[in-house]
Each structure stands twice: as structure tokens, then as C-alpha cells.
Amino acid sequence: MADEQPVIYFRAYEIKDFKYRKNEVEESNSKIQNTPFSISVNPSYDDEKDRAVIKVHVLFENNNISLDITVNGYFELMDGKKDNFEKYLVINGTAMVFPYIRSMVSMLTSLDNENAIVLPTINTYSLWKDNKN
């Protein structure tokens, strides 16, 4: 098997925005587990296609909690692989950044509640398909 080089290198991430609101509702009406969330991704790159950024935005709302978080992932794009950079960013870049978002959400929501929100894992390939349609 040939020694294949990665297409993108993950260099860093940055929290661009994190909004958390806890609404006052009766405990009997609050359901934290299994609440859907939305995710959107927006890849971009510099003119030389050497560096790329993927903006990952997650919105979560239920009866008593609203979360809105945007995280940028910074990547270096390798020579010879620039044709499919957007696909690699959406699929692989999101897969690298999303665990940080999941960790931030569960850590913050566990600080004032015994039921931390744990976002489910995602199929990043479906994000690519959705992004192209």
C-alpha cells in the first residue's frame, strides 16, 4: 500500500459565537434527551487554495434551553488535492470539528443541570450531499 498523504491538515479551531439561554419552565414539561438540532456548514478558502476554513453552525432548542454555536475549523490543504477540497472540508473537516462542539455543549449544559445535553454523532457525508442540492 502506498504511503498516502492526508488531503487536509487540521490546524486549529476557534469559537466564533456561543449563545446559551435557559428558559424557566416547569420541570415536568422539560425534555432534554432526544431533541433534534440543526447543523450547517460553510467551507471557504484563500485564493491560492492553501488554507481553508469551515464554519460549523449548530442550533439546538427545546422547551427550556436554546443553544446557538458557531465554530471555525482551520485547515491546510495539500498540493495535488485541490480539486475536491470542498468535499474534504465538508465531510472530513466537519468530522474533525464537530466533536469539539459536542464537548462544549455537554460541558456547558452540565454546569447548571443534572441532565447534560449530549448531541448525537452525525453523518458528515450526508452534509455533503445536502450541501450540493
Short mmCIF file of the N, C-alpha and C atoms (twelve columns), coordinates in Angstrom:
data_MODEL
# 
_entry.id   MODEL 
# 
loop_
_atom_site.group_PDB 
_atom_site.id 
_atom_site.type_symbol 
_atom_site.label_atom_id 
_atom_site.label_alt_id 
_atom_site.label_comp_id 
_atom_site.label_asym_id 
_atom_site.label_seq_id 
_atom_site.Cartn_x 
_atom_site.Cartn_y 
_atom_site.Cartn_z 
_atom_site.pdbx_PDB_model_num 
ATOM 1   N N  . MET A 1   0.850   -1.189 0.000  1 
ATOM 2   C CA . MET A 1   0.000   0.000  0.000  1 
ATOM 3   C C  . MET A 1   0.883   1.235  0.000  1 
ATOM 4   N N  . ALA A 2   0.588   2.163  -0.881 1 
ATOM 5   C CA . ALA A 2   1.377   3.386  -0.999 1 
ATOM 6   C C  . ALA A 2   1.164   4.266  0.229  1 
ATOM 7   N N  . ASP A 3   2.186   5.030  0.523  1 
ATOM 8   C CA . ASP A 3   2.124   5.958  1.653  1 
ATOM 9   C C  . ASP A 3   1.334   7.195  1.226  1 
ATOM 10  N N  . GLU A 4   0.029   7.201  1.518  1 
ATOM 11  C CA . GLU A 4   -0.818  8.309  1.107  1 
ATOM 12  C C  . GLU A 4   -0.773  9.431  2.133  1 
ATOM 13  N N  . GLN A 5   -0.688  10.638 1.631  1 
ATOM 14  C CA . GLN A 5   -0.676  11.823 2.478  1 
ATOM 15  C C  . GLN A 5   -2.113  12.307 2.692  1 
ATOM 16  N N  . PRO A 6   -2.382  12.902 3.841  1 
ATOM 17  C CA . PRO A 6   -3.722  13.464 4.062  1 
ATOM 18  C C  . PRO A 6   -4.012  14.588 3.072  1 
ATOM 19  N N  . VAL A 7   -5.278  14.769 2.784  1 
ATOM 20  C CA . VAL A 7   -5.704  15.819 1.876  1 
ATOM 21  C C  . VAL A 7   -5.754  17.155 2.597  1 
ATOM 22  N N  . ILE A 8   -6.235  17.131 3.837  1 
ATOM 23  C CA . ILE A 8   -6.292  18.344 4.645  1 
ATOM 24  C C  . ILE A 8   -5.642  18.073 5.997  1 
ATOM 25  N N  . TYR A 9   -5.013  19.093 6.536  1 
ATOM 26  C CA . TYR A 9   -4.449  19.038 7.884  1 
ATOM 27  C C  . TYR A 9   -5.249  19.987 8.772  1 
ATOM 28  N N  . PHE A 10  -5.713  19.477 9.891  1 
ATOM 29  C CA . PHE A 10  -6.452  20.289 10.863 1 
ATOM 30  C C  . PHE A 10  -5.441  21.072 11.684 1 
ATOM 31  N N  . ARG A 11  -5.527  22.392 11.637 1 
ATOM 32  C CA . ARG A 11  -4.569  23.246 12.340 1 
ATOM 33  C C  . ARG A 11  -5.111  23.821 13.646 1 
ATOM 34  N N  . ALA A 12  -6.372  24.218 13.668 1 
ATOM 35  C CA . ALA A 12  -6.915  24.845 14.882 1 
ATOM 36  C C  . ALA A 12  -8.415  24.999 14.736 1 
ATOM 37  N N  . TYR A 13  -9.049  25.319 15.856 1 
ATOM 38  C CA . TYR A 13  -10.455 25.706 15.815 1 
ATOM 39  C C  . TYR A 13  -10.628 26.933 16.678 1 
ATOM 40  N N  . GLU A 14  -11.704 27.669 16.418 1 
ATOM 41  C CA . GLU A 14  -11.975 28.904 17.139 1 
ATOM 42  C C  . GLU A 14  -13.478 29.027 17.339 1 
ATOM 43  N N  . ILE A 15  -13.892 29.295 18.574 1 
ATOM 44  C CA . ILE A 15  -15.303 29.533 18.866 1 
ATOM 45  C C  . ILE A 15  -15.607 30.958 18.428 1 
ATOM 46  N N  . LYS A 16  -16.455 31.094 17.428 1 
ATOM 47  C CA . LYS A 16  -16.807 32.418 16.933 1 
ATOM 48  C C  . LYS A 16  -18.011 32.990 17.671 1 
ATOM 49  N N  . ASP A 17  -18.937 32.112 18.073 1 
ATOM 50  C CA . ASP A 17  -20.140 32.576 18.749 1 
ATOM 51  C C  . ASP A 17  -20.709 31.422 19.556 1 
ATOM 52  N N  . PHE A 18  -21.139 31.708 20.786 1 
ATOM 53  C CA . PHE A 18  -21.763 30.692 21.633 1 
ATOM 54  C C  . PHE A 18  -22.820 31.390 22.477 1 
ATOM 55  N N  . LYS A 19  -24.081 31.120 22.160 1 
ATOM 56  C CA . LYS A 19  -25.193 31.712 22.908 1 
ATOM 57  C C  . LYS A 19  -25.939 30.592 23.615 1 
ATOM 58  N N  . TYR A 20  -26.185 30.819 24.886 1 
ATOM 59  C CA . TYR A 20  -26.885 29.826 25.709 1 
ATOM 60  C C  . TYR A 20  -27.969 30.551 26.490 1 
ATOM 61  N N  . ARG A 21  -29.185 30.051 26.379 1 
ATOM 62  C CA . ARG A 21  -30.290 30.648 27.125 1 
ATOM 63  C C  . ARG A 21  -31.070 29.521 27.786 1 
ATOM 64  N N  . LYS A 22  -31.308 29.705 29.057 1 
ATOM 65  C CA . LYS A 22  -32.124 28.752 29.799 1 
ATOM 66  C C  . LYS A 22  -33.436 29.445 30.132 1 
ATOM 67  N N  . ASN A 23  -34.523 28.903 29.616 1 
ATOM 68  C CA . ASN A 23  -35.848 29.452 29.858 1 
ATOM 69  C C  . ASN A 23  -36.451 28.784 31.090 1 
ATOM 70  N N  . GLU A 24  -37.220 29.538 31.817 1 
ATOM 71  C CA . GLU A 24  -37.870 28.993 33.004 1 
ATOM 72  C C  . GLU A 24  -39.148 28.265 32.594 1 
ATOM 73  N N  . VAL A 25  -39.166 26.963 32.795 1 
ATOM 74  C CA . VAL A 25  -40.353 26.147 32.540 1 
ATOM 75  C C  . VAL A 25  -40.480 25.147 33.668 1 
ATOM 76  N N  . GLU A 26  -41.663 24.599 33.806 1 
ATOM 77  C CA . GLU A 26  -41.853 23.585 34.832 1 
ATOM 78  C C  . GLU A 26  -41.058 22.350 34.465 1 
ATOM 79  N N  . GLU A 27  -40.461 21.727 35.478 1 
ATOM 80  C CA . GLU A 27  -39.636 20.545 35.246 1 
ATOM 81  C C  . GLU A 27  -40.405 19.431 34.556 1 
ATOM 82  N N  . SER A 28  -41.684 19.286 34.831 1 
ATOM 83  C CA . SER A 28  -42.458 18.204 34.231 1 
ATOM 84  C C  . SER A 28  -42.577 18.358 32.715 1 
ATOM 85  N N  . ASN A 29  -42.434 19.586 32.224 1 
ATOM 86  C CA . ASN A 29  -42.537 19.826 30.787 1 
ATOM 87  C C  . ASN A 29  -41.197 19.791 30.067 1 
ATOM 88  N N  . SER A 30  -40.115 19.697 30.810 1 
ATOM 89  C CA . SER A 30  -38.811 19.757 30.155 1 
ATOM 90  C C  . SER A 30  -38.364 18.373 29.708 1 
ATOM 91  N N  . LYS A 31  -37.997 18.303 28.467 1 
ATOM 92  C CA . LYS A 31  -37.475 17.067 27.904 1 
ATOM 93  C C  . LYS A 31  -36.170 17.407 27.211 1 
ATOM 94  N N  . ILE A 32  -35.066 16.925 27.739 1 
ATOM 95  C CA . ILE A 32  -33.764 17.290 27.209 1 
ATOM 96  C C  . ILE A 32  -33.261 16.247 26.216 1 
ATOM 97  N N  . GLN A 33  -33.437 15.001 26.520 1 
ATOM 98  C CA . GLN A 33  -32.877 13.946 25.678 1 
ATOM 99  C C  . GLN A 33  -33.640 13.822 24.366 1 
ATOM 100 N N  . ASN A 34  -32.960 13.422 23.324 1 
ATOM 101 C CA . ASN A 34  -33.527 13.130 22.007 1 
ATOM 102 C C  . ASN A 34  -34.211 14.329 21.350 1 
ATOM 103 N N  . THR A 35  -33.733 15.502 21.600 1 
ATOM 104 C CA . THR A 35  -34.273 16.688 20.952 1 
ATOM 105 C C  . THR A 35  -33.456 16.959 19.690 1 
ATOM 106 N N  . PRO A 36  -34.109 17.179 18.562 1 
ATOM 107 C CA . PRO A 36  -33.361 17.408 17.325 1 
ATOM 108 C C  . PRO A 36  -32.604 18.730 17.345 1 
ATOM 109 N N  . PHE A 37  -31.585 18.787 16.532 1 
ATOM 110 C CA . PHE A 37  -30.819 20.013 16.366 1 
ATOM 111 C C  . PHE A 37  -30.537 20.189 14.881 1 
ATOM 112 N N  . SER A 38  -30.129 21.387 14.516 1 
ATOM 113 C CA . SER A 38  -29.772 21.621 13.116 1 
ATOM 114 C C  . SER A 38  -28.287 21.950 13.033 1 
ATOM 115 N N  . ILE A 39  -27.707 21.569 11.921 1 
ATOM 116 C CA . ILE A 39  -26.296 21.858 11.685 1 
ATOM 117 C C  . ILE A 39  -26.141 22.349 10.255 1 
ATOM 118 N N  . SER A 40  -25.310 23.358 10.080 1 
ATOM 119 C CA . SER A 40  -24.985 23.833 8.742  1 
ATOM 120 C C  . SER A 40  -23.481 24.041 8.663  1 
ATOM 121 N N  . VAL A 41  -22.944 23.870 7.474  1 
ATOM 122 C CA . VAL A 41  -21.510 24.037 7.267  1 
ATOM 123 C C  . VAL A 41  -21.283 24.959 6.081  1 
ATOM 124 N N  . ASN A 42  -20.216 25.744 6.173  1 
ATOM 125 C CA . ASN A 42  -19.886 26.685 5.114  1 
ATOM 126 C C  . ASN A 42  -18.371 26.680 4.910  1 
ATOM 127 N N  . PRO A 43  -17.880 25.989 3.869  1 
ATOM 128 C CA . PRO A 43  -16.443 25.971 3.607  1 
ATOM 129 C C  . PRO A 43  -15.995 27.179 2.790  1 
ATOM 130 N N  . SER A 44  -14.784 27.634 3.035  1 
ATOM 131 C CA . SER A 44  -14.188 28.697 2.233  1 
ATOM 132 C C  . SER A 44  -12.673 28.490 2.223  1 
ATOM 133 N N  . TYR A 45  -11.987 29.196 1.334  1 
ATOM 134 C CA . TYR A 45  -10.543 29.022 1.209  1 
ATOM 135 C C  . TYR A 45  -9.920  30.299 0.679  1 
ATOM 136 N N  . ASP A 46  -8.583  30.363 0.782  1 
ATOM 137 C CA . ASP A 46  -7.889  31.533 0.271  1 
ATOM 138 C C  . ASP A 46  -7.690  31.397 -1.244 1 
ATOM 139 N N  . ASP A 47  -7.194  32.443 -1.879 1 
ATOM 140 C CA . ASP A 47  -7.056  32.464 -3.335 1 
ATOM 141 C C  . ASP A 47  -6.124  31.379 -3.868 1 
ATOM 142 N N  . GLU A 48  -5.096  31.041 -3.119 1 
ATOM 143 C CA . GLU A 48  -4.146  30.019 -3.563 1 
ATOM 144 C C  . GLU A 48  -4.619  28.603 -3.238 1 
ATOM 145 N N  . LYS A 49  -5.726  28.496 -2.521 1 
ATOM 146 C CA . LYS A 49  -6.261  27.206 -2.063 1 
ATOM 147 C C  . LYS A 49  -5.233  26.437 -1.221 1 
ATOM 148 N N  . ASP A 50  -4.482  27.182 -0.413 1 
ATOM 149 C CA . ASP A 50  -3.533  26.557 0.508  1 
ATOM 150 C C  . ASP A 50  -4.122  26.418 1.908  1 
ATOM 151 N N  . ARG A 51  -4.994  27.354 2.262  1 
ATOM 152 C CA . ARG A 51  -5.615  27.348 3.586  1 
ATOM 153 C C  . ARG A 51  -7.118  27.395 3.420  1 
ATOM 154 N N  . ALA A 52  -7.797  26.727 4.335  1 
ATOM 155 C CA . ALA A 52  -9.252  26.662 4.244  1 
ATOM 156 C C  . ALA A 52  -9.860  26.828 5.629  1 
ATOM 157 N N  . VAL A 53  -11.102 27.264 5.626  1 
ATOM 158 C CA . VAL A 53  -11.875 27.419 6.861  1 
ATOM 159 C C  . VAL A 53  -13.220 26.758 6.631  1 
ATOM 160 N N  . ILE A 54  -13.696 26.038 7.635  1 
ATOM 161 C CA . ILE A 54  -15.063 25.551 7.578  1 
ATOM 162 C C  . ILE A 54  -15.791 26.105 8.797  1 
ATOM 163 N N  . LYS A 55  -16.889 26.779 8.523  1 
ATOM 164 C CA . LYS A 55  -17.725 27.331 9.596  1 
ATOM 165 C C  . LYS A 55  -18.821 26.303 9.879  1 
ATOM 166 N N  . VAL A 56  -18.864 25.824 11.122 1 
ATOM 167 C CA . VAL A 56  -19.873 24.847 11.529 1 
ATOM 168 C C  . VAL A 56  -20.813 25.541 12.512 1 
ATOM 169 N N  . HIS A 57  -22.090 25.560 12.172 1 
ATOM 170 C CA . HIS A 57  -23.095 26.238 12.991 1 
ATOM 171 C C  . HIS A 57  -24.116 25.210 13.479 1 
ATOM 172 N N  . VAL A 58  -24.331 25.183 14.794 1 
ATOM 173 C CA . VAL A 58  -25.294 24.256 15.395 1 
ATOM 174 C C  . VAL A 58  -26.323 25.071 16.160 1 
ATOM 175 N N  . LEU A 59  -27.584 24.714 15.938 1 
ATOM 176 C CA . LEU A 59  -28.696 25.348 16.646 1 
ATOM 177 C C  . LEU A 59  -29.503 24.251 17.323 1 
ATOM 178 N N  . PHE A 60  -29.705 24.406 18.631 1 
ATOM 179 C CA . PHE A 60  -30.452 23.432 19.432 1 
ATOM 180 C C  . PHE A 60  -31.475 24.194 20.246 1 
ATOM 181 N N  . GLU A 61  -32.718 23.736 20.206 1 
ATOM 182 C CA . GLU A 61  -33.762 24.362 21.022 1 
ATOM 183 C C  . GLU A 61  -34.724 23.300 21.510 1 
ATOM 184 N N  . ASN A 62  -35.088 23.412 22.777 1 
ATOM 185 C CA . ASN A 62  -36.187 22.618 23.319 1 
ATOM 186 C C  . ASN A 62  -36.982 23.527 24.242 1 
ATOM 187 N N  . ASN A 63  -37.813 22.964 25.089 1 
ATOM 188 C CA . ASN A 63  -38.676 23.785 25.947 1 
ATOM 189 C C  . ASN A 63  -37.913 24.711 26.877 1 
ATOM 190 N N  . ASN A 64  -36.765 24.267 27.354 1 
ATOM 191 C CA . ASN A 64  -36.104 25.090 28.365 1 
ATOM 192 C C  . ASN A 64  -34.691 25.545 28.025 1 
ATOM 193 N N  . ILE A 65  -34.121 25.121 26.902 1 
ATOM 194 C CA . ILE A 65  -32.754 25.521 26.577 1 
ATOM 195 C C  . ILE A 65  -32.654 25.888 25.102 1 
ATOM 196 N N  . SER A 66  -31.927 26.978 24.846 1 
ATOM 197 C CA . SER A 66  -31.586 27.363 23.477 1 
ATOM 198 C C  . SER A 66  -30.071 27.493 23.387 1 
ATOM 199 N N  . LEU A 67  -29.506 26.845 22.396 1 
ATOM 200 C CA . LEU A 67  -28.066 26.929 22.142 1 
ATOM 201 C C  . LEU A 67  -27.851 27.318 20.695 1 
ATOM 202 N N  . ASP A 68  -26.932 28.221 20.484 1 
ATOM 203 C CA . ASP A 68  -26.563 28.644 19.145 1 
ATOM 204 C C  . ASP A 68  -25.049 28.780 19.154 1 
ATOM 205 N N  . ILE A 69  -24.349 27.905 18.433 1 
ATOM 206 C CA . ILE A 69  -22.889 27.897 18.479 1 
ATOM 207 C C  . ILE A 69  -22.324 27.852 17.067 1 
ATOM 208 N N  . THR A 70  -21.292 28.662 16.857 1 
ATOM 209 C CA . THR A 70  -20.566 28.666 15.588 1 
ATOM 210 C C  . THR A 70  -19.084 28.493 15.891 1 
ATOM 211 N N  . VAL A 71  -18.493 27.506 15.242 1 
ATOM 212 C CA . VAL A 71  -17.073 27.217 15.415 1 
ATOM 213 C C  . VAL A 71  -16.421 27.159 14.042 1 
ATOM 214 N N  . ASN A 72  -15.279 27.825 13.914 1 
ATOM 215 C CA . ASN A 72  -14.498 27.748 12.688 1 
ATOM 216 C C  . ASN A 72  -13.377 26.734 12.865 1 
ATOM 217 N N  . GLY A 73  -13.213 25.881 11.869 1 
ATOM 218 C CA . GLY A 73  -12.081 24.966 11.832 1 
ATOM 219 C C  . GLY A 73  -11.126 25.445 10.754 1 
ATOM 220 N N  . TYR A 74  -9.826  25.495 11.088 1 
ATOM 221 C CA . TYR A 74  -8.815  25.993 10.155 1 
ATOM 222 C C  . TYR A 74  -7.966  24.830 9.660  1 
ATOM 223 N N  . PHE A 75  -7.795  24.770 8.353  1 
ATOM 224 C CA . PHE A 75  -7.127  23.639 7.719  1 
ATOM 225 C C  . PHE A 75  -6.091  24.123 6.714  1 
ATOM 226 N N  . GLU A 76  -5.127  23.259 6.490  1 
ATOM 227 C CA . GLU A 76  -4.159  23.459 5.432  1 
ATOM 228 C C  . GLU A 76  -4.470  22.430 4.360  1 
ATOM 229 N N  . LEU A 77  -4.516  22.867 3.122  1 
ATOM 230 C CA . LEU A 77  -4.855  21.991 2.007  1 
ATOM 231 C C  . LEU A 77  -3.577  21.569 1.303  1 
ATOM 232 N N  . MET A 78  -3.455  20.296 1.037  1 
ATOM 233 C CA . MET A 78  -2.231  19.765 0.462  1 
ATOM 234 C C  . MET A 78  -2.217  19.904 -1.059 1 
ATOM 235 N N  . ASP A 79  -1.027  20.098 -1.608 1 
ATOM 236 C CA . ASP A 79  -0.850  20.198 -3.061 1 
ATOM 237 C C  . ASP A 79  -1.339  18.936 -3.748 1 
ATOM 238 N N  . GLY A 80  -1.847  19.113 -4.929 1 
ATOM 239 C CA . GLY A 80  -2.281  17.969 -5.722 1 
ATOM 240 C C  . GLY A 80  -3.667  17.459 -5.369 1 
ATOM 241 N N  . LYS A 81  -4.264  17.973 -4.329 1 
ATOM 242 C CA . LYS A 81  -5.582  17.505 -3.897 1 
ATOM 243 C C  . LYS A 81  -6.601  18.629 -3.917 1 
ATOM 244 N N  . LYS A 82  -6.316  19.688 -4.603 1 
ATOM 245 C CA . LYS A 82  -7.129  20.893 -4.513 1 
ATOM 246 C C  . LYS A 82  -8.448  20.813 -5.271 1 
ATOM 247 N N  . ASP A 83  -8.592  19.830 -6.144 1 
ATOM 248 C CA . ASP A 83  -9.822  19.739 -6.921 1 
ATOM 249 C C  . ASP A 83  -11.046 19.450 -6.066 1 
ATOM 250 N N  . ASN A 84  -10.898 18.614 -5.077 1 
ATOM 251 C CA . ASN A 84  -12.031 18.203 -4.242 1 
ATOM 252 C C  . ASN A 84  -11.955 18.784 -2.836 1 
ATOM 253 N N  . PHE A 85  -11.295 19.930 -2.692 1 
ATOM 254 C CA . PHE A 85  -11.093 20.475 -1.351 1 
ATOM 255 C C  . PHE A 85  -12.412 20.685 -0.616 1 
ATOM 256 N N  . GLU A 86  -13.436 21.163 -1.314 1 
ATOM 257 C CA . GLU A 86  -14.702 21.467 -0.645 1 
ATOM 258 C C  . GLU A 86  -15.333 20.198 -0.073 1 
ATOM 259 N N  . LYS A 87  -15.282 19.129 -0.819 1 
ATOM 260 C CA . LYS A 87  -15.823 17.852 -0.348 1 
ATOM 261 C C  . LYS A 87  -15.069 17.381 0.892  1 
ATOM 262 N N  . TYR A 88  -13.731 17.472 0.868  1 
ATOM 263 C CA . TYR A 88  -12.941 17.059 2.030  1 
ATOM 264 C C  . TYR A 88  -13.228 17.939 3.241  1 
ATOM 265 N N  . LEU A 89  -13.415 19.232 3.005  1 
ATOM 266 C CA . LEU A 89  -13.720 20.133 4.120  1 
ATOM 267 C C  . LEU A 89  -15.068 19.812 4.745  1 
ATOM 268 N N  . VAL A 90  -16.073 19.639 3.905  1 
ATOM 269 C CA . VAL A 90  -17.413 19.384 4.435  1 
ATOM 270 C C  . VAL A 90  -17.463 18.038 5.153  1 
ATOM 271 N N  . ILE A 91  -16.933 16.999 4.538  1 
ATOM 272 C CA . ILE A 91  -17.029 15.665 5.133  1 
ATOM 273 C C  . ILE A 91  -16.012 15.490 6.255  1 
ATOM 274 N N  . ASN A 92  -14.729 15.604 5.934  1 
ATOM 275 C CA . ASN A 92  -13.688 15.333 6.917  1 
ATOM 276 C C  . ASN A 92  -13.503 16.486 7.904  1 
ATOM 277 N N  . GLY A 93  -13.565 17.725 7.390  1 
ATOM 278 C CA . GLY A 93  -13.387 18.880 8.275  1 
ATOM 279 C C  . GLY A 93  -14.468 18.962 9.336  1 
ATOM 280 N N  . THR A 94  -15.713 18.745 8.928  1 
ATOM 281 C CA . THR A 94  -16.806 18.746 9.905  1 
ATOM 282 C C  . THR A 94  -16.636 17.612 10.900 1 
ATOM 283 N N  . ALA A 95  -16.205 16.463 10.425 1 
ATOM 284 C CA . ALA A 95  -15.987 15.317 11.326 1 
ATOM 285 C C  . ALA A 95  -14.903 15.621 12.358 1 
ATOM 286 N N  . MET A 96  -13.959 16.473 12.025 1 
ATOM 287 C CA . MET A 96  -12.897 16.845 12.970 1 
ATOM 288 C C  . MET A 96  -13.350 17.929 13.946 1 
ATOM 289 N N  . VAL A 97  -14.194 18.846 13.494 1 
ATOM 290 C CA . VAL A 97  -14.621 19.979 14.327 1 
ATOM 291 C C  . VAL A 97  -15.805 19.621 15.227 1 
ATOM 292 N N  . PHE A 98  -16.729 18.806 14.735 1 
ATOM 293 C CA . PHE A 98  -17.968 18.537 15.466 1 
ATOM 294 C C  . PHE A 98  -17.751 17.934 16.866 1 
ATOM 295 N N  . PRO A 99  -16.784 17.060 17.094 1 
ATOM 296 C CA . PRO A 99  -16.581 16.568 18.473 1 
ATOM 297 C C  . PRO A 99  -16.264 17.676 19.483 1 
ATOM 298 N N  . TYR A 100 -15.604 18.720 19.044 1 
ATOM 299 C CA . TYR A 100 -15.352 19.853 19.938 1 
ATOM 300 C C  . TYR A 100 -16.663 20.553 20.296 1 
ATOM 301 N N  . ILE A 101 -17.533 20.699 19.321 1 
ATOM 302 C CA . ILE A 101 -18.844 21.312 19.573 1 
ATOM 303 C C  . ILE A 101 -19.648 20.449 20.540 1 
ATOM 304 N N  . ARG A 102 -19.674 19.151 20.304 1 
ATOM 305 C CA . ARG A 102 -20.406 18.237 21.198 1 
ATOM 306 C C  . ARG A 102 -19.886 18.363 22.634 1 
ATOM 307 N N  . SER A 103 -18.580 18.430 22.765 1 
ATOM 308 C CA . SER A 103 -17.974 18.552 24.093 1 
ATOM 309 C C  . SER A 103 -18.351 19.875 24.761 1 
ATOM 310 N N  . MET A 104 -18.300 20.968 24.007 1 
ATOM 311 C CA . MET A 104 -18.658 22.277 24.564 1 
ATOM 312 C C  . MET A 104 -20.104 22.293 25.046 1 
ATOM 313 N N  . VAL A 105 -21.000 21.755 24.234 1 
ATOM 314 C CA . VAL A 105 -22.421 21.748 24.585 1 
ATOM 315 C C  . VAL A 105 -22.661 20.916 25.838 1 
ATOM 316 N N  . SER A 106 -22.109 19.721 25.903 1 
ATOM 317 C CA . SER A 106 -22.354 18.884 27.080 1 
ATOM 318 C C  . SER A 106 -21.701 19.465 28.327 1 
ATOM 319 N N  . MET A 107 -20.531 20.061 28.181 1 
ATOM 320 C CA . MET A 107 -19.864 20.653 29.344 1 
ATOM 321 C C  . MET A 107 -20.657 21.838 29.887 1 
ATOM 322 N N  . LEU A 108 -21.084 22.736 29.032 1 
ATOM 323 C CA . LEU A 108 -21.823 23.912 29.475 1 
ATOM 324 C C  . LEU A 108 -23.164 23.531 30.091 1 
ATOM 325 N N  . THR A 109 -23.889 22.640 29.439 1 
ATOM 326 C CA . THR A 109 -25.218 22.303 29.938 1 
ATOM 327 C C  . THR A 109 -25.169 21.461 31.206 1 
ATOM 328 N N  . SER A 110 -24.058 20.837 31.496 1 
ATOM 329 C CA . SER A 110 -23.946 20.071 32.745 1 
ATOM 330 C C  . SER A 110 -23.636 20.954 33.945 1 
ATOM 331 N N  . LEU A 111 -23.261 22.196 33.727 1 
ATOM 332 C CA . LEU A 111 -22.895 23.075 34.840 1 
ATOM 333 C C  . LEU A 111 -24.076 23.470 35.710 1 
ATOM 334 N N  . ASP A 112 -25.273 23.589 35.120 1 
ATOM 335 C CA . ASP A 112 -26.421 24.013 35.922 1 
ATOM 336 C C  . ASP A 112 -27.601 23.063 35.802 1 
ATOM 337 N N  . ASN A 113 -27.339 21.833 35.399 1 
ATOM 338 C CA . ASN A 113 -28.426 20.895 35.195 1 
ATOM 339 C C  . ASN A 113 -27.881 19.481 35.344 1 
ATOM 340 N N  . GLU A 114 -28.646 18.613 35.950 1 
ATOM 341 C CA . GLU A 114 -28.185 17.226 36.095 1 
ATOM 342 C C  . GLU A 114 -28.310 16.445 34.792 1 
ATOM 343 N N  . ASN A 115 -29.029 16.995 33.815 1 
ATOM 344 C CA . ASN A 115 -29.205 16.344 32.515 1 
ATOM 345 C C  . ASN A 115 -28.444 17.103 31.441 1 
ATOM 346 N N  . ALA A 116 -27.191 16.768 31.273 1 
ATOM 347 C CA . ALA A 116 -26.395 17.427 30.237 1 
ATOM 348 C C  . ALA A 116 -26.929 17.057 28.859 1 
ATOM 349 N N  . ILE A 117 -26.838 17.992 27.948 1 
ATOM 350 C CA . ILE A 117 -27.225 17.728 26.572 1 
ATOM 351 C C  . ILE A 117 -26.033 17.094 25.868 1 
ATOM 352 N N  . VAL A 118 -26.254 15.939 25.304 1 
ATOM 353 C CA . VAL A 118 -25.230 15.258 24.529 1 
ATOM 354 C C  . VAL A 118 -25.748 15.159 23.099 1 
ATOM 355 N N  . LEU A 119 -25.181 15.972 22.241 1 
ATOM 356 C CA . LEU A 119 -25.590 15.935 20.840 1 
ATOM 357 C C  . LEU A 119 -25.183 14.592 20.241 1 
ATOM 358 N N  . PRO A 120 -26.019 14.035 19.396 1 
ATOM 359 C CA . PRO A 120 -25.658 12.753 18.771 1 
ATOM 360 C C  . PRO A 120 -24.551 12.942 17.737 1 
ATOM 361 N N  . THR A 121 -23.939 11.844 17.362 1 
ATOM 362 C CA . THR A 121 -22.976 11.910 16.271 1 
ATOM 363 C C  . THR A 121 -23.744 12.173 14.973 1 
ATOM 364 N N  . ILE A 122 -23.022 12.579 13.962 1 
ATOM 365 C CA . ILE A 122 -23.667 12.919 12.697 1 
ATOM 366 C C  . ILE A 122 -23.008 12.175 11.543 1 
ATOM 367 N N  . ASN A 123 -23.736 12.069 10.451 1 
ATOM 368 C CA . ASN A 123 -23.220 11.513 9.219  1 
ATOM 369 C C  . ASN A 123 -22.753 12.692 8.370  1 
ATOM 370 N N  . THR A 124 -21.453 12.936 8.344  1 
ATOM 371 C CA . THR A 124 -20.950 14.110 7.638  1 
ATOM 372 C C  . THR A 124 -21.062 13.952 6.122  1 
ATOM 373 N N  . TYR A 125 -21.117 12.733 5.644  1 
ATOM 374 C CA . TYR A 125 -21.305 12.541 4.198  1 
ATOM 375 C C  . TYR A 125 -22.663 13.097 3.756  1 
ATOM 376 N N  . SER A 126 -23.673 12.930 4.605  1 
ATOM 377 C CA . SER A 126 -24.993 13.466 4.252  1 
ATOM 378 C C  . SER A 126 -24.965 14.996 4.202  1 
ATOM 379 N N  . LEU A 127 -24.085 15.641 4.983  1 
ATOM 380 C CA . LEU A 127 -23.942 17.094 4.892  1 
ATOM 381 C C  . LEU A 127 -23.436 17.499 3.517  1 
ATOM 382 N N  . TRP A 128 -22.524 16.713 2.980  1 
ATOM 383 C CA . TRP A 128 -22.001 16.994 1.644  1 
ATOM 384 C C  . TRP A 128 -23.113 16.868 0.604  1 
ATOM 385 N N  . LYS A 129 -23.882 15.793 0.696  1 
ATOM 386 C CA . LYS A 129 -24.975 15.602 -0.246 1 
ATOM 387 C C  . LYS A 129 -25.999 16.723 -0.126 1 
ATOM 388 N N  . ASP A 130 -26.336 17.110 1.108  1 
ATOM 389 C CA . ASP A 130 -27.302 18.195 1.328  1 
ATOM 390 C C  . ASP A 130 -26.758 19.534 0.841  1 
ATOM 391 N N  . ASN A 131 -25.454 19.732 1.008  1 
ATOM 392 C CA . ASN A 131 -24.804 20.987 0.604  1 
ATOM 393 C C  . ASN A 131 -24.805 21.134 -0.922 1 
ATOM 394 N N  . LYS A 132 -24.783 20.036 -1.647 1 
ATOM 395 C CA . LYS A 132 -24.735 20.077 -3.100 1 
ATOM 396 C C  . LYS A 132 -26.118 20.230 -3.717 1 
ATOM 397 N N  . ASN A 133 -27.178 19.933 -2.976 1 
ATOM 398 C CA . ASN A 133 -28.545 20.028 -3.517 1 
ATOM 399 C C  . ASN A 133 -29.131 21.397 -3.296 1 
# 
